[in-house]
Structures are given as C-alpha cells and as structure tokens.
Coordinates of C-alpha atoms in Angstrom, one line a residue:
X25 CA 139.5 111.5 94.0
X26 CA 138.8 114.6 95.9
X27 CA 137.5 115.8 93.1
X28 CA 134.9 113.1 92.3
X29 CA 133.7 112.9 96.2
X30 CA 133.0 116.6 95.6
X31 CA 130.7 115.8 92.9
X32 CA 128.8 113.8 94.2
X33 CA 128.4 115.6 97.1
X34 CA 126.9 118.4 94.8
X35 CA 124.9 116.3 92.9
X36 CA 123.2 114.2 95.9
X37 CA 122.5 118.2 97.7
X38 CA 120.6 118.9 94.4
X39 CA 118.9 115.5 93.1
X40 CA 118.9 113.4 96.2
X41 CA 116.5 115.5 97.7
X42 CA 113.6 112.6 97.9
X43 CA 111.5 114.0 100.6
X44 CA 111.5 118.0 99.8
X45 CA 108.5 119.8 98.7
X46 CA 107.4 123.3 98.6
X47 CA 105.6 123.9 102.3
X48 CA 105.8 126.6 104.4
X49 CA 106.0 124.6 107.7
X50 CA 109.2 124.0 109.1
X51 CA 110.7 120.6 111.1
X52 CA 109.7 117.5 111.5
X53 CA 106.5 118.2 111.1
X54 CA 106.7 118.3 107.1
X55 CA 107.9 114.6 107.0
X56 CA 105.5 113.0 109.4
X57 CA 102.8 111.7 106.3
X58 CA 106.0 110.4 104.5
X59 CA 107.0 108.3 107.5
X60 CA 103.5 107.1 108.0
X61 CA 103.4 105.7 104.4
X62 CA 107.3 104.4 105.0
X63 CA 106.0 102.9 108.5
X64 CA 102.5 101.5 106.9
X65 CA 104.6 99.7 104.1
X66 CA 107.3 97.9 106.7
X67 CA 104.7 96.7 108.9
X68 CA 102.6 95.5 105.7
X69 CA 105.9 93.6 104.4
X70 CA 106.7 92.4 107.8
X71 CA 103.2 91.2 108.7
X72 CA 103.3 89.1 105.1
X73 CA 107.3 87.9 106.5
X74 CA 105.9 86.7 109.3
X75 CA 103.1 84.4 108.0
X76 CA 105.6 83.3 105.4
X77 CA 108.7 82.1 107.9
X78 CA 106.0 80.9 110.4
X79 CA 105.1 78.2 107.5
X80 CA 108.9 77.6 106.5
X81 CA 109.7 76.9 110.2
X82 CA 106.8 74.3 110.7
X83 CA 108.9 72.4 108.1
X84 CA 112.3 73.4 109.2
X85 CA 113.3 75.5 106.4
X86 CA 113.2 79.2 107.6
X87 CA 116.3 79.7 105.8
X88 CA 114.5 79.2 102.1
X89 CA 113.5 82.7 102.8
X90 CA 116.7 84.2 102.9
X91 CA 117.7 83.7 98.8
X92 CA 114.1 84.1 98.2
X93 CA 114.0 87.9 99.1
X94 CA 116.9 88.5 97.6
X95 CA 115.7 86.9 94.3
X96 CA 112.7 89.4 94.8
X97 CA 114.0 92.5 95.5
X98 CA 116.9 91.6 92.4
X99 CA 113.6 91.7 90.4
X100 CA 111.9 95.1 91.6
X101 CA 115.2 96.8 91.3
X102 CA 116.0 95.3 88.1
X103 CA 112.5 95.7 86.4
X104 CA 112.6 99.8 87.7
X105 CA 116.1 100.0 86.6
X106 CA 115.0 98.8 82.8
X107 CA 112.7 102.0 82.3
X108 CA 114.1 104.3 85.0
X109 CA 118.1 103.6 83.3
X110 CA 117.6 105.8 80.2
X111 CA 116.2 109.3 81.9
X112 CA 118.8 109.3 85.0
X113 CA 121.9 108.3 83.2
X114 CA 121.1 110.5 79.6
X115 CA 118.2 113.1 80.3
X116 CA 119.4 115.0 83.5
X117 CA 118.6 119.0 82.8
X118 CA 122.7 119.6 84.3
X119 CA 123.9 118.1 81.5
X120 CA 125.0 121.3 79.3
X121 CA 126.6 122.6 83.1
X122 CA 128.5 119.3 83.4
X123 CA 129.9 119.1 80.1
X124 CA 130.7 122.8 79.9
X125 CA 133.2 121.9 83.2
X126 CA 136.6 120.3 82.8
X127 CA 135.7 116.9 84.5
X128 CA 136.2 113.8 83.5
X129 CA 133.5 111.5 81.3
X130 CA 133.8 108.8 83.8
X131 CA 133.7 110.6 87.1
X132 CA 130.1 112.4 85.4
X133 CA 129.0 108.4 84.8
X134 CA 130.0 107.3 88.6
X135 CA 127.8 110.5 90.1
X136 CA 124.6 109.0 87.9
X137 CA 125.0 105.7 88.6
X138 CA 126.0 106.6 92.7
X139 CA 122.4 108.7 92.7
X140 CA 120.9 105.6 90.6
X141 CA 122.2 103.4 93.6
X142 CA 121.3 105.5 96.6
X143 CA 117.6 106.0 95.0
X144 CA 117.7 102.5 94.9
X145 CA 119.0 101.7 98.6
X146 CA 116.3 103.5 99.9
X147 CA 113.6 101.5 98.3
X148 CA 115.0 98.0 99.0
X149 CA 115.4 99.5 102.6
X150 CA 111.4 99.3 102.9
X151 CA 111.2 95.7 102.1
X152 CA 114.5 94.5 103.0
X153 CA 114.6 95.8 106.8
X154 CA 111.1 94.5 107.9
X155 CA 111.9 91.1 106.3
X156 CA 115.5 91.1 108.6
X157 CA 113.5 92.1 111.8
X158 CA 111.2 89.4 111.4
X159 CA 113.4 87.0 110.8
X160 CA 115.9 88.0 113.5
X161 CA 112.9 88.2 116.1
X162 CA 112.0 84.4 115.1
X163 CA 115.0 82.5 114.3
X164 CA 117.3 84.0 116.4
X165 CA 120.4 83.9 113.8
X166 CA 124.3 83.8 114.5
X167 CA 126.3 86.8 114.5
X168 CA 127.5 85.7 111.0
X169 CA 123.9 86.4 110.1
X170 CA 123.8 90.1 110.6
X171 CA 127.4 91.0 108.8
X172 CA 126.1 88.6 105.8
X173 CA 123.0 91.0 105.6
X174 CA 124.4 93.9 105.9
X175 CA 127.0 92.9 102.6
X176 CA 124.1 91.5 100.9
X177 CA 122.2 95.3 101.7
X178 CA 125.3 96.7 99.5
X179 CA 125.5 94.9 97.1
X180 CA 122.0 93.1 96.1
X181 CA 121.1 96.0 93.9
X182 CA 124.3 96.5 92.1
X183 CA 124.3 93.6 89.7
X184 CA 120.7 94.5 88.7
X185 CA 121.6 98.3 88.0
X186 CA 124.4 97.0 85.9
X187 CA 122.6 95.2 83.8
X188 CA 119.4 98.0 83.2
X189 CA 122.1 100.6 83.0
X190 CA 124.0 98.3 79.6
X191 CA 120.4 98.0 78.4
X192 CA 119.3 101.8 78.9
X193 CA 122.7 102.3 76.9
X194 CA 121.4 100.3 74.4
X195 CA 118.4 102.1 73.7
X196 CA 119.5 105.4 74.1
X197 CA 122.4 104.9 71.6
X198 CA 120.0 103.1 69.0
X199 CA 117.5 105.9 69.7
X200 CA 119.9 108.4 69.3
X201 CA 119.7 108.0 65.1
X202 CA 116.4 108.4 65.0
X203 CA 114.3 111.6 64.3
X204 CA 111.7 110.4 66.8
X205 CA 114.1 109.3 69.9
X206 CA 111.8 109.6 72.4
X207 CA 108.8 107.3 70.9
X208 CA 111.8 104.6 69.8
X209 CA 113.0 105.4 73.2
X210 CA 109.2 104.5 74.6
X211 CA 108.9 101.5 72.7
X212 CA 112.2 99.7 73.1
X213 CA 112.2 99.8 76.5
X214 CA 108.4 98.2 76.0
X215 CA 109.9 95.4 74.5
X216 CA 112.7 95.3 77.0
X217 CA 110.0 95.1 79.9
X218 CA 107.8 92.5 78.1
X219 CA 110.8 90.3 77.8
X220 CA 111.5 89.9 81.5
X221 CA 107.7 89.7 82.0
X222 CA 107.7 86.9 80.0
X223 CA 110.8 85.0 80.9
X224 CA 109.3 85.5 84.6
X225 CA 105.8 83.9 83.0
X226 CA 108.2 81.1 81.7
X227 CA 110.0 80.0 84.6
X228 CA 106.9 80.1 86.5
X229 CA 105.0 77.2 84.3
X230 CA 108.1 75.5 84.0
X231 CA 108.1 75.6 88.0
X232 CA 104.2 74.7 87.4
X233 CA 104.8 71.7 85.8
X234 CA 107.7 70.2 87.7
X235 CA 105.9 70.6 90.6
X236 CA 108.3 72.9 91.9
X237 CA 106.1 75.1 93.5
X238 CA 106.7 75.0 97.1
X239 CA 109.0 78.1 98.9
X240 CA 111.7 75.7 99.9
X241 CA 112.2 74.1 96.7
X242 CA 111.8 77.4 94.6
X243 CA 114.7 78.3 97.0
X244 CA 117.0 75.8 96.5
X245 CA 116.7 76.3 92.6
X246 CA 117.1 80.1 93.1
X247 CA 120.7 79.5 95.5
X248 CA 121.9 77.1 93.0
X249 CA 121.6 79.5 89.7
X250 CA 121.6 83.1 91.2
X251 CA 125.4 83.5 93.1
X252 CA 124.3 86.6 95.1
X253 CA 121.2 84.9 96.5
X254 CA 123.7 81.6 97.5
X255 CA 126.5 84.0 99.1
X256 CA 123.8 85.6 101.2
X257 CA 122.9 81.8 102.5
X258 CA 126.2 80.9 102.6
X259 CA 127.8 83.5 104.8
X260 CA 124.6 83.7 107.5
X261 CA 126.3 79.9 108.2
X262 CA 130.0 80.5 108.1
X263 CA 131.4 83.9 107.5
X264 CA 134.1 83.2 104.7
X265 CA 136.4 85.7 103.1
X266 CA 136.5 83.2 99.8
X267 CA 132.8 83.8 99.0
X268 CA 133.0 87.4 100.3
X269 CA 135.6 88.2 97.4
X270 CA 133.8 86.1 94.6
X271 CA 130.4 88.2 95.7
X272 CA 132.6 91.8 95.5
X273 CA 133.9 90.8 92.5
X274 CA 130.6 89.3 90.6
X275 CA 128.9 93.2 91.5
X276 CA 131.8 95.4 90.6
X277 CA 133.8 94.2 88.3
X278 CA 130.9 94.7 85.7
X279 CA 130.2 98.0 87.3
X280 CA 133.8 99.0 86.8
X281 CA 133.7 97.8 82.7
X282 CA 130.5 99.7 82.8
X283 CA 131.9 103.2 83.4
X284 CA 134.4 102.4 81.2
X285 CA 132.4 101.3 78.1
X286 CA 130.3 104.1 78.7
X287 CA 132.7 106.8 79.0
X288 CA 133.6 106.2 75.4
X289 CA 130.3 106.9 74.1
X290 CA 128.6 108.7 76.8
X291 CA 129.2 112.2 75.5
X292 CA 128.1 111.6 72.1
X293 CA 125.1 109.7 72.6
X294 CA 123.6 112.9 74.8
X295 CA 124.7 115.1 72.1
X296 CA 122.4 113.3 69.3
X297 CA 119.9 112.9 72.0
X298 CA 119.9 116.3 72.2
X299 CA 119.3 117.7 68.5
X300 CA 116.3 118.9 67.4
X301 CA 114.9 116.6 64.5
X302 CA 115.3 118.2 61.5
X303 CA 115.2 122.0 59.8
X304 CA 112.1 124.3 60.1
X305 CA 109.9 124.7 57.5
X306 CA 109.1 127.9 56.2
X307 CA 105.0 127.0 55.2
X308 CA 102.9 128.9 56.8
X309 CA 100.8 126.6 59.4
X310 CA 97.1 126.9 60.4
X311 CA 95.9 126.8 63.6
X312 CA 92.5 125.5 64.2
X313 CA 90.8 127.4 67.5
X314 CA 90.2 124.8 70.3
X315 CA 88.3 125.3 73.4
X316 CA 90.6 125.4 76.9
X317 CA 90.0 121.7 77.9
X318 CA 91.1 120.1 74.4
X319 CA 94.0 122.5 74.4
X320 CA 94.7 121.7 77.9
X321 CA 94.0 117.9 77.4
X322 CA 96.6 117.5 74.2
X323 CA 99.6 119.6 76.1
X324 CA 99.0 116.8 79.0
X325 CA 99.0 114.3 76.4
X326 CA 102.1 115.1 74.7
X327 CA 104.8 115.6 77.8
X328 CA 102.7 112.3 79.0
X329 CA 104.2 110.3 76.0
X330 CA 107.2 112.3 75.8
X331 CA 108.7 110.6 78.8
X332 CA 109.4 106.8 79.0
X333 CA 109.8 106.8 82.8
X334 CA 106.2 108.6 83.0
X335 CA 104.6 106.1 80.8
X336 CA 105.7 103.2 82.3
X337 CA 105.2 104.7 85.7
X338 CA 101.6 105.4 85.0
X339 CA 100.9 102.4 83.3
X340 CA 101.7 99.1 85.5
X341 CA 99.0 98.6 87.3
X342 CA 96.9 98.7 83.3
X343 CA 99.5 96.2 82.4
X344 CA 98.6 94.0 85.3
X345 CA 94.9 94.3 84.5
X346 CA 95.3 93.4 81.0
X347 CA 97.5 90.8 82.4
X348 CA 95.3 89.5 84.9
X349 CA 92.0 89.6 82.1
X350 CA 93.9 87.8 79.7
X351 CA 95.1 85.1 82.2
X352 CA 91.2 84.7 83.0
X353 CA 90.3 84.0 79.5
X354 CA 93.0 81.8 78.3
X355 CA 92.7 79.7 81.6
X356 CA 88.6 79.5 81.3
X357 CA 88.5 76.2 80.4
X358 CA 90.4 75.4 84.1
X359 CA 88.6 77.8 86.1
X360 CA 85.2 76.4 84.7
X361 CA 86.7 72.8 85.9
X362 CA 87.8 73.7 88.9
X363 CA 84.7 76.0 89.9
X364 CA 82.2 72.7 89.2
X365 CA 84.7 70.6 91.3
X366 CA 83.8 72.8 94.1
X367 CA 80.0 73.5 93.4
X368 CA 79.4 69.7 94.3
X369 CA 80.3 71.5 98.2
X370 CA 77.3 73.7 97.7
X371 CA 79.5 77.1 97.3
X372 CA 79.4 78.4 93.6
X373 CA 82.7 80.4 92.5
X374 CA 80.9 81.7 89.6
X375 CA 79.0 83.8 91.2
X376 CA 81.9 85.2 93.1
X377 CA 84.0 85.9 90.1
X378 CA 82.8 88.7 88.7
X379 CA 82.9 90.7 92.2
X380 CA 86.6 89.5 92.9
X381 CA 87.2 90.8 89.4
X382 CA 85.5 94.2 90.8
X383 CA 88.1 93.9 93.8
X384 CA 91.1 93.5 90.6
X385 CA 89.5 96.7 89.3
X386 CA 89.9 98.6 92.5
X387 CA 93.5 97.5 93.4
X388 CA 95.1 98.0 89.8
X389 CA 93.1 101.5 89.5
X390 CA 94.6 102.9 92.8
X391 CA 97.8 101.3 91.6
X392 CA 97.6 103.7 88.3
X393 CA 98.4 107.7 89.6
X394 CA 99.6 109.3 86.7
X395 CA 98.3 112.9 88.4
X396 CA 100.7 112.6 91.0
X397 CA 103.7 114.6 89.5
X398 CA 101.6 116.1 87.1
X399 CA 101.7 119.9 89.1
X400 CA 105.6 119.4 89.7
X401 CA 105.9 118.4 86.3
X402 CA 105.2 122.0 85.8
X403 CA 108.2 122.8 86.7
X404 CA 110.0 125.7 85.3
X405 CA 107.0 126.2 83.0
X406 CA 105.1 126.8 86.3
X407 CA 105.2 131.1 85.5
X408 CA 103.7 130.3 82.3
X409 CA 100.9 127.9 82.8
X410 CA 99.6 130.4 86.0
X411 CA 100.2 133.7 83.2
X412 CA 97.3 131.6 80.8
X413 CA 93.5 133.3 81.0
X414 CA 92.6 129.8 82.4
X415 CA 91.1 128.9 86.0
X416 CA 92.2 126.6 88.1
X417 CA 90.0 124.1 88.7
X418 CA 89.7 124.1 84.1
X419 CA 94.1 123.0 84.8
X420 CA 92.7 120.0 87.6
X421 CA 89.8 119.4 85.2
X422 CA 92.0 118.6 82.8
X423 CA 94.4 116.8 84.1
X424 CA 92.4 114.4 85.7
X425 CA 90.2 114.4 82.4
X426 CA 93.8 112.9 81.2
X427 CA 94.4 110.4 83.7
X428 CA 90.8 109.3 82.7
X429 CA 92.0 109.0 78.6
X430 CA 94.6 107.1 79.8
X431 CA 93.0 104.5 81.8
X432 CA 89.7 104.3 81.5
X433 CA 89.7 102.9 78.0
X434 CA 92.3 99.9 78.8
X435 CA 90.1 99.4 82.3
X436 CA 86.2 99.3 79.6
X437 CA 88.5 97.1 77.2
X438 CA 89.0 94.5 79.9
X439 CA 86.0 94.9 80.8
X440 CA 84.2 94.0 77.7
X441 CA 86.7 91.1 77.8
X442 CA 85.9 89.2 80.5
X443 CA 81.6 89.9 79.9
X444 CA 81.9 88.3 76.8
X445 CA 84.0 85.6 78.5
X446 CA 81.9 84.8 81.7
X447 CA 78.6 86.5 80.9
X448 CA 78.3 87.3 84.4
X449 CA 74.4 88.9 85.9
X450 CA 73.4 92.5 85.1
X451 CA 74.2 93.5 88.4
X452 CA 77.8 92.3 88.9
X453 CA 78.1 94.0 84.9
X454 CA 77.0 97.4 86.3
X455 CA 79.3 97.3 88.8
X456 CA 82.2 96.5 87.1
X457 CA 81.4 99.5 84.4
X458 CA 81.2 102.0 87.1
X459 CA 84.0 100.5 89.2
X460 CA 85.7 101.2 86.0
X461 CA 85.1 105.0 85.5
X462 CA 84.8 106.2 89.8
X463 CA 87.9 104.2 90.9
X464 CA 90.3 106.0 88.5
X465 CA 88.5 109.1 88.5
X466 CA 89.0 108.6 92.5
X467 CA 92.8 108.2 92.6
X468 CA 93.4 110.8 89.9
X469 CA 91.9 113.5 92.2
X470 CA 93.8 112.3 95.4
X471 CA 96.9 112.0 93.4
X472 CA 96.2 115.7 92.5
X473 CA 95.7 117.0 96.2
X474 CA 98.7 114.8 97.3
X475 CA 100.6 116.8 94.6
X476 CA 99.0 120.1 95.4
X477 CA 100.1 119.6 99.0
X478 CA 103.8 118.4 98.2
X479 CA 104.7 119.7 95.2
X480 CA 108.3 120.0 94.2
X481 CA 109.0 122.4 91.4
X482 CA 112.8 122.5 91.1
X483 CA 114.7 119.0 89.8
X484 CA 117.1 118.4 87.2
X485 CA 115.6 114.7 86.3
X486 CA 111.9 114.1 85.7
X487 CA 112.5 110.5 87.4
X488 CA 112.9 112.0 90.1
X489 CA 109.7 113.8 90.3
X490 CA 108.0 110.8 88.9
X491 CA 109.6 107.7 91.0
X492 CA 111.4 109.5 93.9
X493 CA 109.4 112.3 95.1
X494 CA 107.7 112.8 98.0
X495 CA 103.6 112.7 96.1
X496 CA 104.9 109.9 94.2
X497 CA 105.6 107.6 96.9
X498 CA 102.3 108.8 99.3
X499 CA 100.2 108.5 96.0
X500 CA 101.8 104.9 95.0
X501 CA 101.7 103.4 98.7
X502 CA 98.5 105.4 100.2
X503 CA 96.4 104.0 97.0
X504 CA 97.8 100.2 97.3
X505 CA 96.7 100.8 100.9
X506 CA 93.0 102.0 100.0
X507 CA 92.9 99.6 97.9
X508 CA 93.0 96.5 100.5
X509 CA 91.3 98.6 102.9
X510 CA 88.3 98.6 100.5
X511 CA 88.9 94.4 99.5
X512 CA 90.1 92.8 103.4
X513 CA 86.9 93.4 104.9
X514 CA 85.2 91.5 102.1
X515 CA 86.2 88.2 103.0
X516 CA 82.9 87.7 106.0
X517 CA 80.9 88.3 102.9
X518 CA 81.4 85.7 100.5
X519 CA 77.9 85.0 100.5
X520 CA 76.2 88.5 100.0
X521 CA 79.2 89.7 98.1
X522 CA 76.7 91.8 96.1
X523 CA 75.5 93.8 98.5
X524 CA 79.1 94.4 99.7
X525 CA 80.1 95.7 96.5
X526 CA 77.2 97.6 96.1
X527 CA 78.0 99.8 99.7
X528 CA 81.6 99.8 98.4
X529 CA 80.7 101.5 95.2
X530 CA 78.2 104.1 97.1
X531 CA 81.1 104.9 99.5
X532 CA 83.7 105.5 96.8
X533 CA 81.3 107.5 94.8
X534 CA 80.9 109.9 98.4
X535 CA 84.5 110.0 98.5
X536 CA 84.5 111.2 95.3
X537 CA 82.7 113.8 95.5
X538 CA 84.5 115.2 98.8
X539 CA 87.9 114.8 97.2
X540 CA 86.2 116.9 94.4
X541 CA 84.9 119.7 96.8
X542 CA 88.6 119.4 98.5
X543 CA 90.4 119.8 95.3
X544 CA 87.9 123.1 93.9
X545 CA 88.1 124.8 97.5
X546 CA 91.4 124.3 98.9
X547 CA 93.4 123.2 95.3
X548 CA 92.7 127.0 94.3
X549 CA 93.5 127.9 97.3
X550 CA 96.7 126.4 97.1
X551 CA 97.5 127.0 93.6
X552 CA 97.5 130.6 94.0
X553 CA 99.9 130.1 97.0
X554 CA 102.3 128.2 95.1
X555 CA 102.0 131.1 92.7
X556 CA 103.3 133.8 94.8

C-alpha cells in the first residue's frame, strides 16, 4: 500500500499539474487570469441556479433540483470520459518507464484512473459548488444536507468514469489489431459519442410527448431510474447508513472489477498499441517541393487527426452547429407554424431568424479553439520546429490557417443549409457568410495568444495539454464568455436587429485585426523567449 500511495504521489507531481505554464513571474500573480475564468464560470452557473430554484420554490419543489444536477453533471463527466478514456488510461508518454519498473499491473491502472478522477473533481467543482451555495443561501437545508453533498461530491463522477473507462478499453483493445489504430481509434469513439447523443435526443421526445417536460417531473423520473441521483435526495432528508452502503457499493464495486479486468489485458493492449504498422519499404520515394505554408498546414493536419481527444475537443461546438442546422430544417414545417401564429401579434419571427442564427454562429465558433494547445503541443519537438528556416508569424499563419480548414468548411456547409431552407434577405445572408469566416478566424488567434502566454511544454499525456491545461480552460471559458457578451445585449433590439448585427460584425472584424497586430508584435516576441 505504501507503495501505491507513492505512486500516485509521483504521478499527480508530474501530470496533475493543471495550472503550470512556462512564465517567468513568480506567486500568485501567475494564477490570477485562471481564477478569474474559475470565478466568471461559478457566478455564471450560480446566477442560472438561482433563477432555476427561484421557479421550483414558487411551486414548492426546490428539491427537484437536487437529482437534476446530479443527472447533469453524470452527463458532462460521462460524455468527456468517452473520448478523454482512451488517451489517459493507454497513451501516457511514462509508459515504457512504468513497465520497465517492478510494479504491479493493477497499482499502474489505480494511478490512471485516481489522475482521471481528480481531473475530473476539479471540473464538477465549478458547477457543483455554485449550485450548493445557491441552494444553501435559499432553502436553508438540514445538516443532513451538507454531509449528503459532500458523499454525493465523491462519488457522482465515479460511476460515469467506470463506464467510459470499460468503453475506452473497448476501443483500444479492438483498435489495437488494426494497422491504422489511431483513425479506428477516432472513429469508434465517434460512434460511441453519437450513441449517447442520440439516446439523450430520445429520451428528450419521449419526455416531449408525454408532456413530461416540466423540472419537477423530469426530476422525479430521474430519482426513480438513476440510484445516485435518489441517494443524493434521499440522505439531504434523513441521513441513513442503509442507502449510504448501497451508494458506496453501486460506485466501487464496478470500479474494483474494473482494475481487475483490466489488469489482465492492460499490458498487452499498450504493447500492440505501440507497434509500428508494418515493415519499411525499400522503394525509393519522391518528394514533391512544397511551399512553407502547405508544408506547415499538412504537419498541423496530421498530429490534428492523430489524436482522438484533440479531435473531439476541437470539434463540439461544429457538432452543435450541424446539430442545431439540422434541427432547423427537419423542424421547418413547425417553426413556419408557429412563426404565423405569432405574426397575427404584429412581431414577425422570420425576420429574426436568420440574425439569431448569426448569434448560433458566434457562440459555437468561440466554442471551437483548436489553437489553444497547438504551441504546447510542440512539445518536445519545440527545438526542432524553432531550428526550421521559417518565421514566426509563417508557424501562427499556419496554424490558424488550420483551425480555419477545420471549421470554416462545416460553419459555410450549414450555412448553405439553412439559405436554401429559409431564403432569408441579402443582408442577413452577408452576414452570416462573414460571421462564418471572422468569428473563427477571431478565436483561433486569441486561442494562439492565450497559448503563447501559458504555454506548457512538458506533459506525459496530450489530454492533458488539451482538456486540462491552463490555455485550454481560459480559451474554452473566456470564448463561451465573448460569446454572450456579444448575443445578451441584443435582446433591446429585436426590432432593428440588423443594424445590431451589422455593429457586431464591424467590432469583431476591429478585434481582429488588433489580436492580429498582438499576435505578429508580441507572439514573436514571445516565441523567441520561449526559445531561449
């Protein structure tokens, strides 16, 4: 046991190192934009807590919130743990060190799973802590309240880890056959995601149509088929040590089997995962002479799509567009209904729709940072890259000319989509094409200057650099919070929501340009420093 504590130890001093980057200030002073953004997003979750109980509690049932975040943040945890699974239990770069030691397979499983857990304690933290103050400050609970939140803390994201972990097993040791692990890799865990996507899309039309719809009810179905969520409910009223044992034993129990399955296969699966596909070839190969962008571009490209975690991380906010588009045009014939219903008022939706599907643009572009681990990505290649006859604004040119491959196309695409659908006027058209190429264009520079200014150029995992790092979390939270900074002040306008788009665009295009200027006068600047 000493032993394994002393692991763990070592591997949370090297890997749980969420807030470190390469600065040379020293202190506090270093972590004060991280606990902005950790601040901004508590009071944003609280703020939405408190509107939510104070309708509950006009119908006496402020305690339907209770299994309802727990449902929730079960969900986040489980839908990060399907794609985040494969690289921090298979792909860590202390693997060969690990196996090379005489330690047990199982005590190597617990320390990924424990660093799995902790990563993941720290993110429920932001939503779960807000949502306990709120309700505390409101509702005034028992004492039994605050030890039955403080279990559910523990052990809320343990079932959900279990069950990503069993399927990142699963696709790692199907994977593991093939020549081409990391695409199969890619596109199981596609299927995995689309899956719970859809189930979720399922029981929501099912709630839909049995008019099940309301917080309370939604509640009560959730307390009656998710244990976890009913425990939580169950010992805020009456602490009891029956339901407290059931709840241990529901969480770690599987966790338990877990290590154990694992450890027979664990080895062996990171060993094929691990082999290089196939014998050289001897033909003599020609290289075709590319300029230093292309070049550049395809390098960016191809670590891009050889990391499952980095795809997946780049692209949800696309799949929530495409989403979002495609609900618009299968639902048209609705919408159309419902719009003429409330046209006999005087107020036409239709010519609101097109700038509220501007406002979808901007929120799922500044959700979509894929440059925001791109200079830590780097990594130990970081010598090599600054040893290339290249300058450094061609490197930011093309990485952000990357982001732009990425998601402009799917952005255009839904674009196209919902013209053809709606047919909406030439202006609100123009505005939605060049939403659709300055928006993304926007966020991949910040997401480059966030990384610039926090890079972090040593890690074993690239999870870590891409879900847990310090640029990661600013560029994920600061862009959701641009984002409805640019769309809250639109809701005075409703009338003139032309012109409002029209000023939002102009701004965005300013910013633009300044973040440009930013990134080609102080990015070199601070290139070179991270060079020496």
């Amino acid at each position: 046991m000493k032993k394994l504590f002393s692991l763990i130890k070592a591997g949370f001093s090297q890997d749980l190192n969420l807030f470190e980057f390469q600065s040379k200030s020293r202190g506090a002073s270093k972590y004060v934009l991280v606990s902005l953004v950790g601040l901004l997003v508590m009071y944003c979750v609280g703020n939405l807590t408190s509107q939510t109980l104070d309708g509950l509690m006009a119908v006496g049932a402020e305690e339907a919130i209770l299994p309802l975040v727990a449902v929730l943040l079960t969900g986040l945890v489980f839908f990060e743990g399907i794609y985040k699974a494969g690289g921090i239990l298979f792909e860590s770069k202390d693997n060969d060190m690990l196996f090379a030691m005489p330690i047990p397979k199982h005590q190597i499983i617990i320390l990924r799973l424990a660093k799995f857990l902790a990563f993941e304690y720290i993110y429920i933290a932001l939503f779960f802590i807000p949502v306990l103050a709120v309700y505390i400050f409101k509702v005034q609970p028992s004492p039994d309240f605050y030890i039955a939140s403080l279990i559910t803390f523990f052990t809320l994201p343990i079932l959900p880890i279990v069950v990503s972990s069993i399927i990142g097993f699963l696709v790692k040791l199907f994977t593991s056959r093939f020549k081409a692990k990391r695409v199969m890799s890619t596109v199981l865990t596609l299927v995995f995601s689309a899956l719970f996507v859809a189930a979720i899309a399922v029981v929501s039309i099912q709630n839909e149509n049995d008019n099940t719809n309301m917080l309370s009810d939604i509640s009560g179905a959730i307390s009656a088929n998710y244990y976890p969520a009913k425990a939580y409910l169950d010992l805020s009223h009456e602490f009891n040590l029956e339901t407290l044992g059931v709840l241990i034993c529901i969480n770690y129990l599987p966790l338990i089997l877990v290590v154990m399955i694992f450890s027979k296969s664990y080895f062996r699966i990171i060993a094929r995962l691990s082999e290089h596909a196939g014998p050289t070839s001897n033909k003599t190969a020609t290289v075709k002479a590319s300029t230093k962008i292309s070049s550049l571009l395809r390098r960016e490209l191809s670590r891009f799509f050889a990391s499952t975690t980095y795809v997946f991380n780049a692209t949800f906010g696309l799949i929530m567009m495409i989403l979002a588009t495609g609900a618009l045009v299968v639902y048209k014939g609705k919408i159309m209904e419902a719009a003429a219903q409330v046209e006999e008022s005087g107020f036409s939706p239709m010519t609101v729709l097109p700038f509220l599907y501007c406002g979808a643009i901007v929120l799922t572009s500044c959700m979509t940072c894929l440059t925001s681990s791109s200079i830590s990505l780097e990594g130990k290649s970081f010598g090599l890259t600054t040893s290339l006859p290249i300058l450094p604004r061609e490197l930011f040119r093309a990485k952000i000319l990357f982001s732009n491959v990425i998601t402009i196309p799917v952005i255009l695409l839904c674009d196209i989509v919902f013209c053809i659908a709606y047919t909406p006027s030439m202006l609100a058209i123009v505005l939605i094409f060049l939403f659709s190429i300055i928006v993304p264009t926007m966020n991949a520079t910040l997401g480059l200057i966030i990384n610039l200014r926090f890079p972090k150029m040593q890690y074993s995992n690239e999870t870590e650099i891409i879900k847990q790092s310090t640029s990661s979390l600013i560029s994920t939270f600061g862009g959701m919070g641009i984002a409805f900074a640019s769309l809250l002040p639109m809701v005075p306008f409703t009338e003139h929501m032309d012109i409002y788009f029209t000023v939002l665009l102009a701004i965005m295009a300013v910013v633009l340009f300044v973040l440009k200027s930013v990134l080609y006068s102080w990015g070199e600047k601070r290139w070179r420093s991270l060079e020496a």
